[in-house]
XYZ file of N, CA and C in Angstrom:
552
model
N 122.416 127.631 112.726
C 122.676 128.404 113.914
C 121.768 127.990 115.045
N 122.143 128.400 116.228
C 121.367 128.062 117.425
C 120.257 129.087 117.649
N 119.101 128.582 118.020
C 117.965 129.434 118.362
C 117.909 129.578 119.874
N 117.565 130.768 120.349
C 117.246 130.981 121.756
C 115.751 131.208 121.807
N 115.023 130.266 122.393
C 113.564 130.281 122.318
C 112.947 130.529 123.690
N 112.310 131.686 123.899
C 111.643 131.939 125.180
C 110.321 131.183 125.273
N 110.223 130.262 126.214
C 109.004 129.468 126.389
C 108.076 130.176 127.372
N 108.551 130.371 128.583
C 107.781 131.060 129.623
C 108.606 132.224 130.140
N 107.920 133.273 130.543
C 108.612 134.426 131.105
C 107.764 135.032 132.207
N 108.363 135.959 132.924
C 107.674 136.612 134.031
C 106.448 137.361 133.534
N 105.432 137.415 134.374
C 104.237 138.186 134.042
C 104.473 139.677 134.236
N 105.606 140.037 134.808
C 105.880 141.430 135.151
C 106.950 142.059 134.266
N 107.015 141.658 133.000
C 107.991 142.249 132.097
C 107.598 143.678 131.746
N 108.605 144.512 131.579
C 108.344 145.869 131.097
C 107.917 145.772 129.638
N 107.270 146.801 129.102
C 106.888 146.758 127.682
C 108.071 146.513 126.744
N 109.234 147.101 127.045
C 110.409 146.890 126.195
C 110.847 145.429 126.237
N 110.923 144.863 127.442
C 111.315 143.456 127.576
C 110.310 142.549 126.883
N 109.027 142.840 127.018
C 107.985 142.042 126.357
C 108.142 142.107 124.843
N 108.461 143.283 124.314
C 108.619 143.409 122.858
C 109.831 142.613 122.373
N 110.881 142.517 123.185
C 112.064 141.729 122.818
C 111.706 140.243 122.777
N 110.962 139.790 123.781
C 110.525 138.386 123.820
C 109.634 138.083 122.614
N 108.676 138.969 122.353
C 107.766 138.772 121.221
C 108.526 138.733 119.892
N 109.500 139.620 119.741
C 110.291 139.654 118.497
C 111.108 138.379 118.336
N 111.686 137.904 119.431
C 112.474 136.664 119.362
C 111.600 135.498 118.932
N 110.394 135.427 119.467
C 109.489 134.343 119.087
C 109.055 134.498 117.631
N 108.704 135.702 117.233
C 108.224 135.931 115.867
C 109.313 135.635 114.830
N 110.534 136.097 115.092
C 111.627 135.962 114.126
C 112.109 134.522 113.963
N 111.895 133.685 114.977
C 112.420 132.319 114.933
C 111.346 131.265 114.724
N 110.105 131.690 114.576
C 108.995 130.749 114.410
C 109.250 129.862 113.186
N 109.042 128.549 113.301
C 109.366 127.664 112.190
C 108.427 127.748 110.996
N 107.216 128.259 111.179
C 106.312 128.333 110.035
C 105.738 129.734 109.925
N 105.316 130.088 108.730
C 104.784 131.429 108.490
C 103.429 131.625 109.158
N 102.698 130.552 109.365
C 101.372 130.636 109.966
C 101.344 129.778 111.231
N 101.995 130.255 112.303
C 102.124 129.412 113.487
C 100.810 129.232 114.227
N 100.592 128.025 114.674
C 99.425 127.729 115.514
C 99.944 127.286 116.876
N 100.918 128.044 117.394
C 101.525 127.687 118.664
C 100.730 128.282 119.813
N 101.025 127.800 121.001
C 100.310 128.261 122.178
C 100.871 129.601 122.646
N 99.989 130.466 123.110
C 100.387 131.759 123.642
C 100.913 131.594 125.069
N 101.500 132.652 125.596
C 101.981 132.637 126.979
C 100.854 132.261 127.938
N 99.689 132.841 127.760
C 98.556 132.527 128.642
C 98.156 131.061 128.539
N 98.134 130.531 127.325
C 97.785 129.115 127.149
C 98.834 128.206 127.777
N 100.101 128.590 127.677
C 101.167 127.788 128.265
C 101.079 127.791 129.789
N 100.849 128.961 130.387
C 100.715 129.003 131.844
C 99.442 128.285 132.297
N 98.385 128.378 131.497
C 97.162 127.619 131.815
C 97.438 126.116 131.802
N 98.267 125.661 130.862
C 98.603 124.237 130.784
C 99.312 123.785 132.066
N 100.147 124.651 132.631
C 100.801 124.326 133.905
C 99.761 124.292 135.014
N 98.909 125.291 135.071
C 97.918 125.368 136.152
C 96.919 124.212 136.101
N 96.522 123.805 134.908
C 95.640 122.638 134.772
C 96.352 121.396 135.292
N 97.622 121.259 134.947
C 98.395 120.121 135.432
C 98.488 120.073 136.940
N 98.570 121.230 137.571
C 98.667 121.269 139.034
C 97.412 120.749 139.710
N 96.299 120.708 138.982
C 95.045 120.192 139.550
C 94.902 118.681 139.347
N 95.807 118.065 138.609
C 95.744 116.625 138.341
C 96.250 115.865 139.562
N 95.406 115.080 140.162
C 95.781 114.396 141.399
C 96.806 113.278 141.164
N 96.861 112.736 139.954
C 97.781 111.623 139.685
C 99.045 112.076 138.950
N 99.331 113.374 138.912
C 100.479 113.887 138.161
C 101.766 113.671 138.954
N 102.531 112.651 138.557
C 103.817 112.392 139.197
C 104.926 113.038 138.370
N 106.182 112.793 138.722
C 107.299 113.439 138.023
C 107.405 113.005 136.562
N 107.095 111.763 136.265
C 107.135 111.306 134.870
C 106.070 112.043 134.055
N 104.859 112.120 134.600
C 103.783 112.840 133.912
C 104.196 114.278 133.664
N 104.796 114.918 134.669
C 105.192 116.307 134.538
C 106.330 116.497 133.543
N 107.280 115.557 133.511
C 108.369 115.690 132.521
C 107.782 115.700 131.118
N 106.849 114.781 130.865
C 106.185 114.764 129.551
C 105.408 116.052 129.329
N 104.749 116.566 130.351
C 103.973 117.804 130.231
C 104.881 118.986 129.908
N 106.055 119.054 130.552
C 106.985 120.151 130.262
C 107.443 120.102 128.811
N 107.734 118.907 128.302
C 108.141 118.817 126.892
C 106.980 119.165 125.962
N 105.771 118.833 126.365
C 104.595 119.231 125.590
C 104.485 120.762 125.542
N 104.671 121.402 126.677
C 104.614 122.862 126.750
C 105.722 123.487 125.902
N 106.926 122.958 126.014
C 108.046 123.475 125.219
C 107.758 123.314 123.728
N 107.354 122.125 123.323
C 107.090 121.868 121.893
C 105.944 122.733 121.383
N 104.866 122.839 122.157
C 103.710 123.611 121.712
C 103.965 125.110 121.701
N 105.000 125.567 122.376
C 105.362 126.981 122.305
C 106.075 127.295 120.995
N 106.662 126.273 120.384
C 107.504 126.466 119.195
C 106.831 126.062 117.890
N 106.065 125.004 117.924
C 105.448 124.484 116.706
C 104.035 124.006 117.010
N 103.184 123.978 116.009
C 101.830 123.461 116.245
C 101.892 122.034 116.775
N 100.927 121.671 117.591
C 100.897 120.334 118.160
C 100.841 119.292 117.054
N 101.814 118.403 117.066
C 101.931 117.437 115.980
C 102.002 116.004 116.469
N 101.761 115.788 117.735
C 102.021 114.457 118.250
C 101.049 114.080 119.362
N 101.000 112.806 119.614
C 100.215 112.297 120.741
C 101.003 112.545 122.033
N 100.367 112.276 123.136
C 101.031 112.468 124.425
C 102.332 111.691 124.506
N 103.259 112.236 125.286
C 104.516 111.599 125.669
C 105.528 111.465 124.535
N 105.297 112.089 123.390
C 106.275 112.011 122.307
C 106.767 113.397 121.891
N 106.401 114.422 122.627
C 106.751 115.784 122.236
C 108.257 116.010 122.200
N 108.988 115.474 123.162
C 110.442 115.667 123.188
C 111.072 115.083 121.930
N 110.725 113.856 121.590
C 111.351 113.222 120.428
C 110.943 113.901 119.125
N 109.712 114.365 119.023
C 109.270 115.060 117.810
C 110.033 116.370 117.644
N 110.183 117.130 118.727
C 110.903 118.393 118.659
C 112.380 118.165 118.341
N 112.995 117.199 118.987
C 114.403 116.887 118.723
C 114.583 116.443 117.275
N 113.683 115.612 116.770
C 113.771 115.158 115.378
C 113.598 116.323 114.405
N 112.680 117.242 114.708
C 112.496 118.434 113.871
C 113.803 119.242 113.796
N 114.442 119.450 114.952
C 115.690 120.219 114.982
C 116.789 119.516 114.193
N 116.901 118.212 114.361
C 117.922 117.457 113.607
C 117.671 117.543 112.105
N 116.415 117.339 111.704
C 116.059 117.359 110.281
C 116.372 118.715 109.650
N 116.170 119.781 110.415
C 116.408 121.129 109.913
C 117.794 121.669 110.268
N 118.645 120.786 110.798
C 120.026 121.129 111.136
C 120.099 122.383 112.017
N 119.296 122.370 113.051
C 119.247 123.492 113.992
C 119.531 123.007 115.403
N 119.999 123.931 116.210
C 120.138 123.706 117.637
C 119.292 124.761 118.328
N 118.719 124.402 119.470
C 117.850 125.340 120.167
C 118.040 125.225 121.672
N 118.098 126.382 122.315
C 118.079 126.457 123.773
C 116.776 127.133 124.148
N 115.962 126.449 124.921
C 114.707 127.041 125.379
C 114.950 127.705 126.724
N 114.313 128.852 126.925
C 114.482 129.613 128.158
C 113.156 129.638 128.920
N 113.238 129.335 130.192
C 112.046 129.302 131.041
C 112.307 130.185 132.255
N 111.418 131.135 132.453
C 111.546 132.097 133.540
C 110.147 132.369 134.093
N 110.069 133.128 135.158
C 108.772 133.483 135.726
C 108.141 132.378 136.551
N 108.949 131.454 137.047
C 108.403 130.308 137.776
C 107.765 130.711 139.103
N 108.208 131.838 139.664
C 107.584 132.296 140.915
C 106.121 132.657 140.692
N 105.759 133.037 139.459
C 104.357 133.321 139.143
C 103.530 132.038 139.085
N 104.153 130.953 138.617
C 103.439 129.688 138.456
C 103.343 128.883 139.750
N 104.303 129.076 140.631
C 104.374 128.268 141.850
C 104.396 129.159 143.091
N 103.287 129.873 143.357
C 103.271 130.816 144.477
C 103.211 130.158 145.857
N 102.835 128.875 145.904
C 102.670 128.197 147.192
C 103.549 126.958 147.268
N 104.735 127.036 146.670
C 105.572 125.839 146.541
C 106.005 125.269 147.888
N 106.150 126.099 148.899
C 106.569 125.596 150.214
C 105.539 124.631 150.799
N 104.266 124.809 150.437
C 103.197 123.988 151.014
C 102.509 123.058 150.023
N 102.743 123.236 148.748
C 102.007 122.480 147.735
C 102.856 121.355 147.151
N 102.439 120.125 147.447
C 103.143 118.949 146.904
C 103.077 118.949 145.373
N 101.933 119.341 144.811
C 101.780 119.363 143.354
C 102.774 120.333 142.723
N 102.938 121.517 143.301
C 103.893 122.495 142.763
C 105.322 121.977 142.901
N 105.624 121.320 144.002
C 106.969 120.772 144.214
C 107.294 119.710 143.161
N 106.343 118.825 142.901
C 106.556 117.765 141.905
C 106.746 118.369 140.518
N 105.909 119.342 140.171
C 105.990 119.965 138.846
C 107.332 120.658 138.645
N 107.779 121.414 139.638
C 109.051 122.122 139.501
C 110.222 121.156 139.510
N 110.167 120.136 140.358
C 111.238 119.142 140.393
C 111.375 118.443 139.035
N 110.261 118.130 138.403
C 110.303 117.497 137.080
C 110.949 118.432 136.053
N 110.698 119.735 136.188
C 111.282 120.697 135.253
C 112.777 120.872 135.480
N 113.183 121.103 136.725
C 114.584 121.454 136.958
C 115.511 120.248 137.090
N 114.938 119.061 137.294
C 115.762 117.849 137.333
C 115.423 116.895 136.193
N 114.139 116.584 136.024
C 113.740 115.582 135.036
C 114.031 115.983 133.604
N 113.700 117.226 133.248
C 113.915 117.672 131.862
C 115.411 117.699 131.511
N 116.274 118.366 132.308
C 117.706 118.344 131.952
C 118.308 116.945 131.960
N 117.893 116.101 132.913
C 118.428 114.730 132.959
C 118.045 113.956 131.701
N 116.808 114.121 131.244
C 116.380 113.463 130.010
C 117.232 113.958 128.831
N 117.420 115.266 128.735
C 118.171 115.827 127.611
C 119.628 115.367 127.607
N 120.207 115.152 128.802
C 121.593 114.661 128.878
C 121.722 113.260 128.286
N 120.648 112.492 128.306
C 120.689 111.109 127.829
C 120.497 110.977 126.323
N 120.117 112.058 125.645
C 119.851 112.007 124.203
C 121.173 112.171 123.450
N 121.577 111.187 122.647
C 122.825 111.314 121.885
C 122.729 112.458 120.865
N 123.817 113.206 120.717
C 123.886 114.313 119.762
C 122.656 115.213 119.866
N 122.328 115.582 121.076
C 121.112 116.335 121.349
C 121.207 117.782 120.851
N 120.262 118.218 120.015
C 120.265 119.606 119.542
C 119.445 120.550 120.419
N 118.885 120.036 121.523
C 117.984 120.822 122.362
C 118.577 121.000 123.757
N 118.600 122.248 124.204
C 119.061 122.550 125.556
C 118.006 123.351 126.282
N 118.187 123.495 127.582
C 117.213 124.240 128.376
C 117.957 125.133 129.363
N 117.489 126.358 129.472
C 118.020 127.328 130.413
C 116.852 127.755 131.297
N 116.927 127.374 132.566
C 115.824 127.615 133.497
C 116.302 128.607 134.556
N 115.590 129.712 134.674
C 115.880 130.697 135.707
C 114.956 130.405 136.890
N 115.550 130.000 137.989
C 114.744 129.633 139.160
C 115.428 130.174 140.409
N 114.639 130.752 141.287
C 115.176 131.248 142.551
C 115.580 130.063 143.420
N 116.614 130.270 144.222
C 117.128 129.200 145.082
C 116.070 128.695 146.056
N 115.231 129.588 146.586
C 114.221 129.134 147.551
C 113.190 128.235 146.888
N 112.843 128.515 145.628
C 111.914 127.635 144.916
C 112.555 126.275 144.670
N 113.808 126.288 144.214
C 114.508 125.029 143.943
C 114.639 124.198 145.222
N 114.955 124.863 146.333
C 115.113 124.150 147.609
C 113.797 123.504 148.041
N 112.690 124.170 147.794
C 111.385 123.594 148.144
C 111.044 122.396 147.264
N 111.484 122.433 146.000
C 111.152 121.353 145.064
C 112.072 120.157 145.217
N 113.352 120.401 145.407
C 114.340 119.320 145.502
C 114.560 119.036 146.982
N 113.736 118.166 147.516
C 113.756 117.913 148.957
C 114.825 116.904 149.360
N 115.231 116.044 148.443
C 116.305 115.089 148.725
C 117.534 115.492 147.925
N 118.678 115.483 148.576
C 119.951 115.771 147.922
C 119.996 117.165 147.300
N 119.417 118.163 147.981
C 119.482 119.524 147.447
C 120.932 119.985 147.333
N 121.792 119.555 148.256
C 123.206 119.936 148.207
C 123.860 119.503 146.905
N 123.583 118.270 146.468
C 124.126 117.784 145.192
C 123.593 118.614 144.033
N 122.296 118.867 144.041
C 121.675 119.668 142.981
C 122.305 121.055 142.938
N 122.448 121.666 144.092
C 123.009 123.010 144.180
C 124.455 123.036 143.674
N 125.249 122.049 144.056
C 126.645 121.995 143.598
C 126.733 121.800 142.090
N 125.803 121.042 141.519
C 125.801 120.791 140.082
C 125.687 122.094 139.296
N 124.928 123.052 139.822
C 124.665 124.296 139.100
C 125.270 125.531 139.755
N 126.133 125.360 140.755
C 126.645 126.525 141.481
C 127.451 127.476 140.604
N 128.074 126.979 139.554
C 128.843 127.867 138.667
C 127.931 128.851 137.934
N 126.642 128.548 137.864
C 125.696 129.391 137.142
C 124.836 130.256 138.068
N 125.033 130.102 139.368
C 124.195 130.808 140.336
C 124.482 132.303 140.320
N 123.422 133.092 140.401
C 123.579 134.528 140.563
C 123.713 134.796 142.053
N 124.844 135.333 142.447
C 125.098 135.617 143.854
C 124.931 137.111 144.097
N 124.110 137.453 145.043
C 123.877 138.850 145.374
C 124.483 139.150 146.729
N 125.433 140.064 146.732
C 125.887 140.574 148.019
C 125.478 142.042 148.098
N 125.761 142.668 149.215
C 125.304 144.046 149.419
C 125.870 144.986 148.361
N 127.146 144.809 148.012
C 127.782 145.691 147.025
C 127.121 145.552 145.645
N 126.863 144.315 145.222
C 126.227 144.112 143.916
C 124.811 144.680 143.890
N 124.086 144.540 144.991
C 122.727 145.093 145.056
C 122.765 146.613 144.972
N 123.717 147.233 145.654
C 123.842 148.690 145.589
C 124.231 149.156 144.193
N 125.123 148.441 143.545
C 125.506 148.810 142.171
C 124.304 148.748 141.233
N 123.492 147.712 141.395
C 122.295 147.590 140.577
C 121.334 148.751 140.860
N 121.171 149.074 142.130
C 120.270 150.174 142.490
C 120.757 151.501 141.899
N 122.067 151.748 141.940
C 122.625 152.987 141.371
C 122.460 152.983 139.864
N 122.695 151.841 139.231
C 122.573 151.743 137.772
C 121.155 152.018 137.327
């Protein structure tokens, strides 16, 4: 069966939502004694990366796969091989997994002005899915929740193409939908 694996989430989850995320991680953990990274360690890994002056999109793509892999299983590999190790683990265990990433507004508060934040987010929302599309019989997928303004700041070239690629999945808010949510 397919696993839905929460990697990163908003820092502002309600206690009920947090307990659901925690239960999903606990119930799907691959080993009984996990030595995986906590939410704080994962967000710290992003923040440390943002201070790296030489971190380009390739470096960040590898870093995102490192973060994804380390959220699910103990670190088992050298740099730049996390994607292949995780994919091989899923194939060997006949599993499929979709990782979910949310709370990016917490990680990238200055994306309009920060080149480092733009590069990091661009690597996540373009580099990671593009890499996964190239893997034959890929058992790993990614679901990234990102606000349009953050994506627009990160994808500075061809944002229209990027937006059209994912427009079927966009959450559209009009006044009526916002009022319905408020009443609910």
